[in-house]
Structures are given as structure tokens and as C-alpha cells.
mmCIF file of C-alpha atoms and ligand atoms in Angstrom:
data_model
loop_
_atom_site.group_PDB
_atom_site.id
_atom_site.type_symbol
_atom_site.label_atom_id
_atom_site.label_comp_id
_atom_site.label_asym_id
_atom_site.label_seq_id
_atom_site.Cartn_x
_atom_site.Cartn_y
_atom_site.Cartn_z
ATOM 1 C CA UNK A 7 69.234 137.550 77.832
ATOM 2 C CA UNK A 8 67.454 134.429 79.326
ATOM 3 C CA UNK A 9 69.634 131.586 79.807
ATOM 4 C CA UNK A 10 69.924 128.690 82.629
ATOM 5 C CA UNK A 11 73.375 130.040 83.340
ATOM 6 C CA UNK A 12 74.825 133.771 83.205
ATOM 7 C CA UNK A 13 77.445 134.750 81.153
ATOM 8 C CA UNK A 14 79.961 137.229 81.758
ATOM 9 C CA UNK A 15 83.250 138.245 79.724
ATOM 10 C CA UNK A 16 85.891 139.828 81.644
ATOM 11 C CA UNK A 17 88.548 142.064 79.623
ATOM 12 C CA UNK A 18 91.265 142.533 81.710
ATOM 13 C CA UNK A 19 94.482 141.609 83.316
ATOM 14 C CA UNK A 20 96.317 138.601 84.414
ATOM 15 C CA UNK A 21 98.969 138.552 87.356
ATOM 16 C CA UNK A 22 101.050 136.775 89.721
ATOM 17 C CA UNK A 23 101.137 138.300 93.007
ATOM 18 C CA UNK A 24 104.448 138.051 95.161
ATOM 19 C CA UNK A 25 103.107 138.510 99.047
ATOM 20 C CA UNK A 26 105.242 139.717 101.702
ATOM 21 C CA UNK A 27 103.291 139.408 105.392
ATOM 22 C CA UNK A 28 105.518 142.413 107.675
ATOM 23 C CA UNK A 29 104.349 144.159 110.622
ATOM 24 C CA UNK A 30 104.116 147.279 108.430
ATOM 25 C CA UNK A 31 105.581 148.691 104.922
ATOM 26 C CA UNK A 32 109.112 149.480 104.593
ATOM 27 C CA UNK A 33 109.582 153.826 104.844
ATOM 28 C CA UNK A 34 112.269 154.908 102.208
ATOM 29 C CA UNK A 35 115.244 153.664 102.458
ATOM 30 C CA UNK A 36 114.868 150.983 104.962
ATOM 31 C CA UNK A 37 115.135 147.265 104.614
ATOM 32 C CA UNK A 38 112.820 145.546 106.920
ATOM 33 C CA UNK A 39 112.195 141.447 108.144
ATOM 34 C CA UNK A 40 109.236 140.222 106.841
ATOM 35 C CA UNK A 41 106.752 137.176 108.536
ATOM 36 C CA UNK A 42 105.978 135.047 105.847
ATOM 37 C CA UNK A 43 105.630 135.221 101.893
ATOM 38 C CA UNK A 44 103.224 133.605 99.465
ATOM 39 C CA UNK A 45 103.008 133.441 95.670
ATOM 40 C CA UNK A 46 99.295 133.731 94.120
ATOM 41 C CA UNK A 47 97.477 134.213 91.010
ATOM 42 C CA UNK A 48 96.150 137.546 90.812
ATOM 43 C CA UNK A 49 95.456 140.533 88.297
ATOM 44 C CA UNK A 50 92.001 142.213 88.908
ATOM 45 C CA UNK A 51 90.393 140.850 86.307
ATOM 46 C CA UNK A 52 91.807 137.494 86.244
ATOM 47 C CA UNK A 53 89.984 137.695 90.026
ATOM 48 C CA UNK A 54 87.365 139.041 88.940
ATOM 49 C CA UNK A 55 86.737 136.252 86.454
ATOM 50 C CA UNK A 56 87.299 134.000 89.274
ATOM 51 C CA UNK A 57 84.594 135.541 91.573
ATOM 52 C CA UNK A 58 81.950 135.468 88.388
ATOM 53 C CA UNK A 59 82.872 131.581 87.886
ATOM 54 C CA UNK A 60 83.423 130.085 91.696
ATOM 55 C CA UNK A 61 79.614 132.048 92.133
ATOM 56 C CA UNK A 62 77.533 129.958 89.203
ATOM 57 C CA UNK A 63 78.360 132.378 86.082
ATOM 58 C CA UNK A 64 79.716 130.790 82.935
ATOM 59 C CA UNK A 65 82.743 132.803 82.411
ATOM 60 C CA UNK A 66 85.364 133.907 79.636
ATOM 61 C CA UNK A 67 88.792 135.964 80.178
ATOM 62 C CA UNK A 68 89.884 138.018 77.603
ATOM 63 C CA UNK A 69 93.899 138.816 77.941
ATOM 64 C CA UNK A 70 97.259 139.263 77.687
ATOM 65 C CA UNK A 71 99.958 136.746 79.434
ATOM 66 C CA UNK A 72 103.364 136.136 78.607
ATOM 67 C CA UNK A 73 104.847 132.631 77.534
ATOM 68 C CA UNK A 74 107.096 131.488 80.604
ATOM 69 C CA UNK A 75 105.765 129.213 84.172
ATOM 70 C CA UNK A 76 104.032 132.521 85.385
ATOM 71 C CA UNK A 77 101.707 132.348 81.975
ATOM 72 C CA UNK A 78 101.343 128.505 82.723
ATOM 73 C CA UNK A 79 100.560 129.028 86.148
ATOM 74 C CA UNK A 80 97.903 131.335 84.977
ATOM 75 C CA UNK A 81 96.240 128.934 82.164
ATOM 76 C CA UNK A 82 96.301 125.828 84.792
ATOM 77 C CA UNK A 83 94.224 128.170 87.235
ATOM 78 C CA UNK A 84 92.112 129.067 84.742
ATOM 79 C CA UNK A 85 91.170 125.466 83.567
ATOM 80 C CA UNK A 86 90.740 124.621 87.419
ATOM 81 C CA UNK A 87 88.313 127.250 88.430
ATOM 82 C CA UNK A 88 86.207 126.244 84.460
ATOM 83 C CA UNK A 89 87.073 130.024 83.141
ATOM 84 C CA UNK A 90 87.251 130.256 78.855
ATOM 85 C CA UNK A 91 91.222 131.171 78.534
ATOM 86 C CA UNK A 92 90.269 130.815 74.266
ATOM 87 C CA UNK A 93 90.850 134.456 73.768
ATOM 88 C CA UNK A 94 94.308 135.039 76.344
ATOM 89 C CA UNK A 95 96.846 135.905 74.152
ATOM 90 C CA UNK A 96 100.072 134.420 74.531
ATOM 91 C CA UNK A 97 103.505 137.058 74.288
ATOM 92 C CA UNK A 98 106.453 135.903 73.648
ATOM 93 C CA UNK A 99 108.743 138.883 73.441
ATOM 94 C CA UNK A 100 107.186 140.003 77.328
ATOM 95 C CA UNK A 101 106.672 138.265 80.561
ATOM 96 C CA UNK A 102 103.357 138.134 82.587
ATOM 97 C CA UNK A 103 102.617 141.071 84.834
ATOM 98 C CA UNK A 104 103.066 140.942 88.531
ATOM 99 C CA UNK A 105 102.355 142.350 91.636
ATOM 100 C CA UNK A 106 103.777 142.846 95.010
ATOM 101 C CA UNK A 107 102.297 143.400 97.436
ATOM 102 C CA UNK A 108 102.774 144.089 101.313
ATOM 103 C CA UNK A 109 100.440 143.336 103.823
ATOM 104 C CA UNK A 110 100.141 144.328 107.363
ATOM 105 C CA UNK A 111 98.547 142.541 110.430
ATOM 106 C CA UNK A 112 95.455 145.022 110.438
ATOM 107 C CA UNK A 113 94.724 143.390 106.810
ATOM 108 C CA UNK A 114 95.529 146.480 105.110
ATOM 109 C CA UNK A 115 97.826 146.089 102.064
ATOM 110 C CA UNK A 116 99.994 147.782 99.548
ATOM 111 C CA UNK A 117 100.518 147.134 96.090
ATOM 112 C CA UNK A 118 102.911 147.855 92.797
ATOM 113 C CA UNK A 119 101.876 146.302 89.731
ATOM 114 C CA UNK A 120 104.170 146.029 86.991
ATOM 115 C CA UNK A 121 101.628 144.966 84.038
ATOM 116 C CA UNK A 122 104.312 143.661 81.659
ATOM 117 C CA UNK A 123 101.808 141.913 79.030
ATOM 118 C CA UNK A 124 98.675 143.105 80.008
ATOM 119 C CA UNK A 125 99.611 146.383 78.853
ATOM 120 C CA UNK A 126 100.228 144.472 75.107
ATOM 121 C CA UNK A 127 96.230 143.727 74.614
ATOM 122 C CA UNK A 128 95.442 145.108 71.248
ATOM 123 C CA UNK A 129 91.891 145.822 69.865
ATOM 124 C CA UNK A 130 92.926 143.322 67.558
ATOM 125 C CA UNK A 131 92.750 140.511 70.678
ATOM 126 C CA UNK A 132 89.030 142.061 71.317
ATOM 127 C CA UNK A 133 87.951 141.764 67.267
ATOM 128 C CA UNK A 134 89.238 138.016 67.798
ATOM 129 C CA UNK A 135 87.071 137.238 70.966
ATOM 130 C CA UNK A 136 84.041 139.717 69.095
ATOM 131 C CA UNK A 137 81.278 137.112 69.519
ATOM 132 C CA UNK A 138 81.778 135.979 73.088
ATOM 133 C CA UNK A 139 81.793 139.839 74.168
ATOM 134 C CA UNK A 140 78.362 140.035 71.477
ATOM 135 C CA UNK A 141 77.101 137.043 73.562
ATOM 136 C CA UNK A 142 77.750 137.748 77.334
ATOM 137 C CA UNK A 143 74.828 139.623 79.233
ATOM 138 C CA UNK A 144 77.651 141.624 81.030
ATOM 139 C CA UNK A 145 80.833 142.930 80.047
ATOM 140 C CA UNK A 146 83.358 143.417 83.382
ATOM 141 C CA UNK A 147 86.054 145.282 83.079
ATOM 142 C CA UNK A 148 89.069 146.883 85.302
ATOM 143 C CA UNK A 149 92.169 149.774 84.351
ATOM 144 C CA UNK A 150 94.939 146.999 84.390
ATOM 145 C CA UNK A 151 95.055 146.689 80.538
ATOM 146 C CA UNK A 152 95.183 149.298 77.798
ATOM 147 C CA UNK A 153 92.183 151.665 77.973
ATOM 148 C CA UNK A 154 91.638 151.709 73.989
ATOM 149 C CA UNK A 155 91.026 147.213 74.338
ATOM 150 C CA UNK A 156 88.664 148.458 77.025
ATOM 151 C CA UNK A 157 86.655 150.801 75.021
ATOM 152 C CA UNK A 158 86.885 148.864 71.966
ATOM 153 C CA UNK A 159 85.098 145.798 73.646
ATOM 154 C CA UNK A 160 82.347 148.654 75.529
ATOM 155 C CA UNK A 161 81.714 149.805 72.045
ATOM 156 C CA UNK A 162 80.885 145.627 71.064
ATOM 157 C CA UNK A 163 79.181 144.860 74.223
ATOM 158 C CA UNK A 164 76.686 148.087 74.126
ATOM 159 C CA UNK A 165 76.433 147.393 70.643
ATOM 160 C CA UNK A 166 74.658 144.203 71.304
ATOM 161 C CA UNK A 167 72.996 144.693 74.230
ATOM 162 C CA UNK A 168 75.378 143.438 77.402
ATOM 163 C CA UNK A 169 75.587 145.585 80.256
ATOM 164 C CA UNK A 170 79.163 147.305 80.646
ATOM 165 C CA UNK A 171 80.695 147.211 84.351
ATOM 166 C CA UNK A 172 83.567 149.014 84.822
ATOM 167 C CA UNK A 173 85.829 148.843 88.027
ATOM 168 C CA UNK A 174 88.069 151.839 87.629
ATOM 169 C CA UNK A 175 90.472 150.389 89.681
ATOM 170 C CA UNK A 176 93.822 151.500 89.879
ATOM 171 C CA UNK A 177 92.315 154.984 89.132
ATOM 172 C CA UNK A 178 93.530 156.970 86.043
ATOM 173 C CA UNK A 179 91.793 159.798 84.146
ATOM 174 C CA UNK A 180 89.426 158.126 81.783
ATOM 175 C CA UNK A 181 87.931 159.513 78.620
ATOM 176 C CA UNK A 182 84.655 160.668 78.120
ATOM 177 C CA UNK A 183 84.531 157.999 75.230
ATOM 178 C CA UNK A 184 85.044 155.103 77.440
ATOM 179 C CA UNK A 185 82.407 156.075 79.834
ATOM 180 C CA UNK A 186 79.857 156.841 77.614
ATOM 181 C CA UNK A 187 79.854 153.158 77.105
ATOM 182 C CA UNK A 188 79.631 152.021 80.818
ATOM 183 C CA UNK A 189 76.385 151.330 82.614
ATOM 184 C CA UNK A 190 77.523 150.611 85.866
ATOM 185 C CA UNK A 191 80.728 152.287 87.415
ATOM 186 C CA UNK A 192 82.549 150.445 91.093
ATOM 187 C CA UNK A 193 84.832 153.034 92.101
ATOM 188 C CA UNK A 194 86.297 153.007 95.523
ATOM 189 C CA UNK A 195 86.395 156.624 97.728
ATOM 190 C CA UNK A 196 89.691 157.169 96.323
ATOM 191 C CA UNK A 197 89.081 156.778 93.111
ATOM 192 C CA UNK A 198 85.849 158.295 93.082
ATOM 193 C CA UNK A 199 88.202 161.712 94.416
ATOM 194 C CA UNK A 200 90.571 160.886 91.245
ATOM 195 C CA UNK A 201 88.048 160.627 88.919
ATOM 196 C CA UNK A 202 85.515 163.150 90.015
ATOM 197 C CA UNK A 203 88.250 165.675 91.075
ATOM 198 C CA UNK A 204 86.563 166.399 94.382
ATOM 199 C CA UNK A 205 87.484 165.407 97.684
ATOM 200 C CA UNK A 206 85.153 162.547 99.805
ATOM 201 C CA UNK A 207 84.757 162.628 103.135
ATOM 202 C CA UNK A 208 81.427 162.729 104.073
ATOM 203 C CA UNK A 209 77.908 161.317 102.735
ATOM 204 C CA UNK A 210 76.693 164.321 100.712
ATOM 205 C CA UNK A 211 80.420 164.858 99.124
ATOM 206 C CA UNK A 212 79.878 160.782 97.998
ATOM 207 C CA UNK A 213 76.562 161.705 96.582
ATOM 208 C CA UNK A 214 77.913 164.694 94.939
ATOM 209 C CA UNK A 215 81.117 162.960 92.765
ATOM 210 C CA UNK A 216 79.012 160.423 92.196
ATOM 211 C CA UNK A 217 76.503 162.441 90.901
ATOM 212 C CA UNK A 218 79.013 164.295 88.546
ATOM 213 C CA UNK A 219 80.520 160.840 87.579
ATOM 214 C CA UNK A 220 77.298 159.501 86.760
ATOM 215 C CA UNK A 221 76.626 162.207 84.208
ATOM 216 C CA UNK A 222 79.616 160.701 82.020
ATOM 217 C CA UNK A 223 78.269 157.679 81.618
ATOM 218 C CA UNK A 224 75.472 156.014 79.424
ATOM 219 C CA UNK A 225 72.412 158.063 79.294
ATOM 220 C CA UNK A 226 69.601 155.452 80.453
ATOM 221 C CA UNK A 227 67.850 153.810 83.354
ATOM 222 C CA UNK A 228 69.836 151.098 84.405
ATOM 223 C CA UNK A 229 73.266 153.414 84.265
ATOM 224 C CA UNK A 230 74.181 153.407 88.199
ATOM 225 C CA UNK A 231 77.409 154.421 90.213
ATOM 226 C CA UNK A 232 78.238 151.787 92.927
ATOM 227 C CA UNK A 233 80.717 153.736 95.489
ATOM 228 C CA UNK A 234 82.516 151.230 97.593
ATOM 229 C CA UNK A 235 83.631 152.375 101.016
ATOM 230 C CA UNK A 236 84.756 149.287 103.105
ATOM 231 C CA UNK A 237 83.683 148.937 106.310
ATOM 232 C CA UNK A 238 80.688 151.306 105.845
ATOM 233 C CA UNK A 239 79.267 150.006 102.642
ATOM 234 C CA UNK A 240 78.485 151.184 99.269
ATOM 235 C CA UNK A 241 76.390 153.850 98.107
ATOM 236 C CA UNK A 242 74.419 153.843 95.199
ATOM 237 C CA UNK A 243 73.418 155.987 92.819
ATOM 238 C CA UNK A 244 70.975 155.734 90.561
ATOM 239 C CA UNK A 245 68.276 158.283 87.959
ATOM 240 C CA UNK A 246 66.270 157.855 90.994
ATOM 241 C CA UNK A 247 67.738 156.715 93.316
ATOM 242 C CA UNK A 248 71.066 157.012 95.892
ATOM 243 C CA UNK A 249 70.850 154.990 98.695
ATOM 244 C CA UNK A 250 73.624 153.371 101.192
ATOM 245 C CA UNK A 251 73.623 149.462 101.411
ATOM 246 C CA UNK A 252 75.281 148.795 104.536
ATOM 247 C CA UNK A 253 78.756 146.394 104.712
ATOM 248 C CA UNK A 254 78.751 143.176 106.631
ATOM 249 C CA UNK A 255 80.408 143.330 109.688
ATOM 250 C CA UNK A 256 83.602 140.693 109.743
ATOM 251 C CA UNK A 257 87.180 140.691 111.229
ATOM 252 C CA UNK A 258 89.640 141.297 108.475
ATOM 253 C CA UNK A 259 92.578 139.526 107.499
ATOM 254 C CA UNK A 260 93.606 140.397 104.140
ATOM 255 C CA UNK A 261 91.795 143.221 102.311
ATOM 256 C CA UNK A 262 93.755 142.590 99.087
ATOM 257 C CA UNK A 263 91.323 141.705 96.072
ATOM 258 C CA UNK A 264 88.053 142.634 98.081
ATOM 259 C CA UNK A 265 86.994 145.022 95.276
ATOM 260 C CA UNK A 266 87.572 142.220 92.849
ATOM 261 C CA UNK A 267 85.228 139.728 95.127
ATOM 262 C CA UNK A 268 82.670 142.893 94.784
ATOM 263 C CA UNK A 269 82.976 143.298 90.994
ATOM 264 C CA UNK A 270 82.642 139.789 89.710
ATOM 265 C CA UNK A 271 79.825 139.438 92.457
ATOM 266 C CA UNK A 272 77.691 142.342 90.718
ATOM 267 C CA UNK A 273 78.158 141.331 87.527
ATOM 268 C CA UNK A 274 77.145 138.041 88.145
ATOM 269 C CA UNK A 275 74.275 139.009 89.833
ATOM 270 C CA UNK A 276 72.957 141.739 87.426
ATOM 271 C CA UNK A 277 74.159 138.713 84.521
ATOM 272 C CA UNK A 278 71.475 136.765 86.392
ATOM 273 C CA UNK A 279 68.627 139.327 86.018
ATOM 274 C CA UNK A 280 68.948 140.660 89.808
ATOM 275 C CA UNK A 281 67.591 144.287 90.193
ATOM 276 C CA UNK A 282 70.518 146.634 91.312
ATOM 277 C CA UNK A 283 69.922 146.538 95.327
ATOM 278 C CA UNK A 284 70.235 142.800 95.729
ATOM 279 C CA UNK A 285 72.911 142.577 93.246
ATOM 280 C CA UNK A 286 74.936 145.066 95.311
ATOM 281 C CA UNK A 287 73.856 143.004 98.888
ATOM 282 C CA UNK A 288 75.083 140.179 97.330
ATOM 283 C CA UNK A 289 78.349 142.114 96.228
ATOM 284 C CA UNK A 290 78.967 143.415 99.864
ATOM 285 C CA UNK A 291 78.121 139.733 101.302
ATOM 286 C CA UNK A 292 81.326 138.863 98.532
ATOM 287 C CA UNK A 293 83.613 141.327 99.409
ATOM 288 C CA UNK A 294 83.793 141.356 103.209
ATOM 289 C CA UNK A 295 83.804 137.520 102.973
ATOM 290 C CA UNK A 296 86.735 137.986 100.982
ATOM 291 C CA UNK A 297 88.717 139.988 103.274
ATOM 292 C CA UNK A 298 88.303 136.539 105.678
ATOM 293 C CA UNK A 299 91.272 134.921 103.728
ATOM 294 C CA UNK A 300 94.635 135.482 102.698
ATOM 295 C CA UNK A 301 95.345 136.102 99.206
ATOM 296 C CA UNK A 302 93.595 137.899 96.221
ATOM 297 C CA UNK A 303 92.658 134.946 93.823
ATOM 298 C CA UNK A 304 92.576 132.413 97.014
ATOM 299 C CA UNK A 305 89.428 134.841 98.843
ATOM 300 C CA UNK A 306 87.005 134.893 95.626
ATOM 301 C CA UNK A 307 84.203 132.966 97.823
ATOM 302 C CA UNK A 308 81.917 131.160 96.632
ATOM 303 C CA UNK A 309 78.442 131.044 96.629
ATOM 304 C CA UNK A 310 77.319 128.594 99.568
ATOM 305 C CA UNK A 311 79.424 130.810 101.474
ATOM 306 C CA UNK A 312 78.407 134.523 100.318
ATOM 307 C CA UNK A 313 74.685 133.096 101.195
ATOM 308 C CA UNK A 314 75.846 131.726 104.189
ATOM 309 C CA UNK A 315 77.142 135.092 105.354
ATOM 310 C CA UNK A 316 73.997 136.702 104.222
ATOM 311 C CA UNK A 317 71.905 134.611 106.306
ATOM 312 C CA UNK A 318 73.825 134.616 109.274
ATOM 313 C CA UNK A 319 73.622 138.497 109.932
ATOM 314 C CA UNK A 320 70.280 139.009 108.946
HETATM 315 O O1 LIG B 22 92.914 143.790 93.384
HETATM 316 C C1 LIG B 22 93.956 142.953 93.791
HETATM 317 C C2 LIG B 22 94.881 142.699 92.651
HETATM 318 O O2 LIG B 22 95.504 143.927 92.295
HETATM 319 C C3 LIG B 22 96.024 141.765 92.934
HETATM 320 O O3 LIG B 22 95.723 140.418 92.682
HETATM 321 C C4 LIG B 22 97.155 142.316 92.088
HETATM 322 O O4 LIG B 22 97.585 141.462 91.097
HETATM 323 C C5 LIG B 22 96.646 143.637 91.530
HETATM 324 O O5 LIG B 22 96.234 143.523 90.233
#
């Protein structure tokens, strides 16, 4: 579609994030002191809505939040970063999920979610928001809210044209239904193993599971798996293509919600009529500025800065 701005429509979940800073996890049993704690919004797609919107893209959320101050935090982000929240659902017999999440001085982090009302979204939520899925030029969505609201708004999307992302992230089995719908898949290495049911450790085994996920999905040109690997970069597979597109090198602080940075930065890019190799530049440039800042929701950069990182390591 050819429109001054993008649009994207995210299905997927909404969280607050509970942040303990510690020198390291906690092993079993044992009750460690922690550095500092912070409270965030969060939820991948809620994240990934806010990476589409703070990078130019005219975005809706479609989800699933519960009716106490977490759901209001939620709503008041929303209207502050200019995101749709029309079609999220408010429960009133469930609260909003959450997340907690440990991270270490290295930037690496840990997370349980407990999805509480994201797991609620019914396909009766996706018939309601039916003509802003029809309308977007891509559909983003994540594994953080029931997988039949997922395929239910593929089946809308592809129906009318959109290009279907899907970040299979936290990995679970999906059906073949569901990926017969996607285009484009963004699944990290571990993932990719969980999905693909082969191990990944070196470049051919990537190009391999990628190979065999790729066969899943929709049957066409554009269809494309984008395999994340941090540091080194992302590999990407196309019909004719796979080729690795090398990370930006930065010092890491927080890699919590880098994946999301990555996700809404592809779809906004491929929303904007990018070919696939500059939309997945731009969506490394994203996600190692995002592992600059603390927080999931607080490291979704924006554009000046993802081209200002671009242009400084060229
Ligand atoms: O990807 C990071 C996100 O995962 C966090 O914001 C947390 O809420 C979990 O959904």
C-alpha cells in the first residue's frame, strides 16, 4: 500500500516488567541482595508497538490488559508514545501480565512472564479490530498471547494483502496453520533450535533450520527467515537468497527487549516499502542501539538515533 505514513498493527501482549539489577541470578534455593530495581512497561508486543511508533510508523495495538493501575499505566504509555489502544480489551475478572526479570552487569538478563490477561485475547477481540488488521501493510506479531488470536488475525491480514511478521519469541511449537500464514519469521538461535528441532552452532546448521523453517511458511517470494544472533548479526534467508548482515558493534548494558527493538524496526521498514536487506540493517542498527539503555519499553530508539548509529560505523 502507498501511503505518506506506514501502518502497522501489532497483536500481542501487554506487560509490566518488575527489574531487579544483581551481580548475577539467584541458584535454587538462595536468596540474594540485589543493586537496584525499576518498574517498566513491557510485553513484547506492547514494545514492539513502541519501536514501530517512536520510528515514524502509524501504529495500532491489539490486546488484552486487565482493569487495575498496571492496565492504566499501560493505556497512559500508550497515548504518550501516539499508539491506537481502540482495540485493547479491558478484563476485569484478571490482572495485567507481568514480568520479572533479572539482569546482570554483563547486560544479560533473565525473564518469567506470567501473562495473566494476555492469555484472555479471544478471536472475538481480532473480529472487533478486523478492519485496522485489513488496513495495515504489516501485521507484527509475538507468542505472548493465545496462538489461535494470532492465527485468526494472519488469516485477515493475508487475506487482504498485509505482510505477516512473526517473532516467535518465547519459543513454543507452532502449528503448521499459523505459519502458513507468516511471510517473514525473527527467531532467535534458540528458538530457531526449538522450532526447527535441530541444534545451531555453526553457519551452515543456521542455514539449514532455517531452511527447514522456511518451508512452513507462505509459499511466495517475499516469505524470508530473519535469524537473529546478537553480537554476530542476523542471517537471512530468502527463495534466493541467505546471506549474513553483520551486527553493530556497541557496549551492552541491558539486552532485555533487543529482539523487540529488531521486530518493530523490520516491520516498519518493510511497512515503508524497504527491500528485505535494508530493512534488516536498519533492524540491527535498532536492536544493538537498544541494548545501550536500561529497560525494555525505555530502549525502543528512535529514529534520529538508529540513523545516527548507522552513519557513525559506516
Ligand atoms: O522482550 C522483552 C519483554 O519480554 C519484556 O518487556 C517482558 O515483559 C517480556 O515480555
Amino acid at each position: 500500500m502507498n501511503r505518506a505514513t506506514p501502518k502497522v498493527t501489532v497483536v500481542g501482549s501487554l506487560n509490566i516488567d518488575l527489574v531487579c539489577h544483581a551481580i548475577r541470578r539467584p541458584d535454587k534455593g538462595e536468596t540474594i541482595i540485589g543493586d537496584a530495581f525499576d518498574i517498566f512497561t513491557g510485553g513484547k508486543g506492547f514494545n514492539q508497538a513502541t519501536a514501530a511508533a517512536r520510528l515514524g510508523t502509524e501504529v495500532s495495538l491489539v490486546g488484552s490488559i486487565g482493569s487495575g493501575p498496571f492496565g492504566d499505566l499501560l493505556l497512559t504509555a500508550m497515548k504518550k508514545e501516539n499508539i491506537n489502544s481502540r482495540f485493547i480489551t479491558r478484563r476485569t475478572d484478571i490482572g495485567t501480565g507481568i514480568a520479572t526479570i533479572v539482569v546482570e552487569p554483563d547486560g544479560d538478563n533473565s525473564i518469567i512472564v506470567v501473562p495473566r490477561a494476555n492469555m484472555a485475547l479471544t478471536t472475538a477481540d481480532i473480529d472487533a479490530a478486523t478492519d485496522c488488521i485489513a488496513d495495515a501493510d504489516v501485521l507484527l506479531l509475538q507468542l505472548e498471547t493465545p496462538i489461535a488470536a494470532s492465527e485468526h488475525a494472519a488469516a485477515i491480514a493475508k487475506q487482504h494483502g498485509a505482510t505477516v511478521v512473526l517473532n516467535p519469541a518465547p519459543a513454543q511449537p507452532l502449528p503448521d496453520n499459523l505459519l502458513g500464514y507468516v511471510d517473514i519469521l525473527t527467531p532467535n538461535q534458540s528458538e530457531t533450535e526449538l522450532l526447527s528441532g535441530m541444534s545451531v552452532n555453526s553457519h551452515d546448521d543456521a542455514r539449514h533450520a532455517a531452511e527447514t523453517l522456511r518451508e512452513r511458511m507462505v509459499d511466495g517470494e517475499k516469505s524470508a527467515v530473519v535469524l537473529t544472533l546478537g553480537a554476530k548479526g542476523s542471517l537471512m534467508l530468502t527463495e534466493t537468497t541467505s546471506e549474513l548482515v553483520p551486527a553493530l558493534p556497541v557496549q551492552p548494558v541491558d539486552t532485555t527487549g533487543a529482539g523487540d527493538a529488531f521486530s518493530g524496526a523490520l516491520a516498519t521498514a518493510l511497512a515503508s516499502g524497504e527491500n528485505l536487506q535494508s530493512a534488516v540493517e536498519f533492524a540491527n542498527a535498532a536492536g544493538a542501539a537498544a541494548v545501550t539503555v536500561i529497560g525494555a519499553t525505555p530502549s525502543m530508539p528512535t529514529r534520529t538515533k538508529v540513523e545516527r548509529l548507522l552513519k557513525s560505523k559506516k
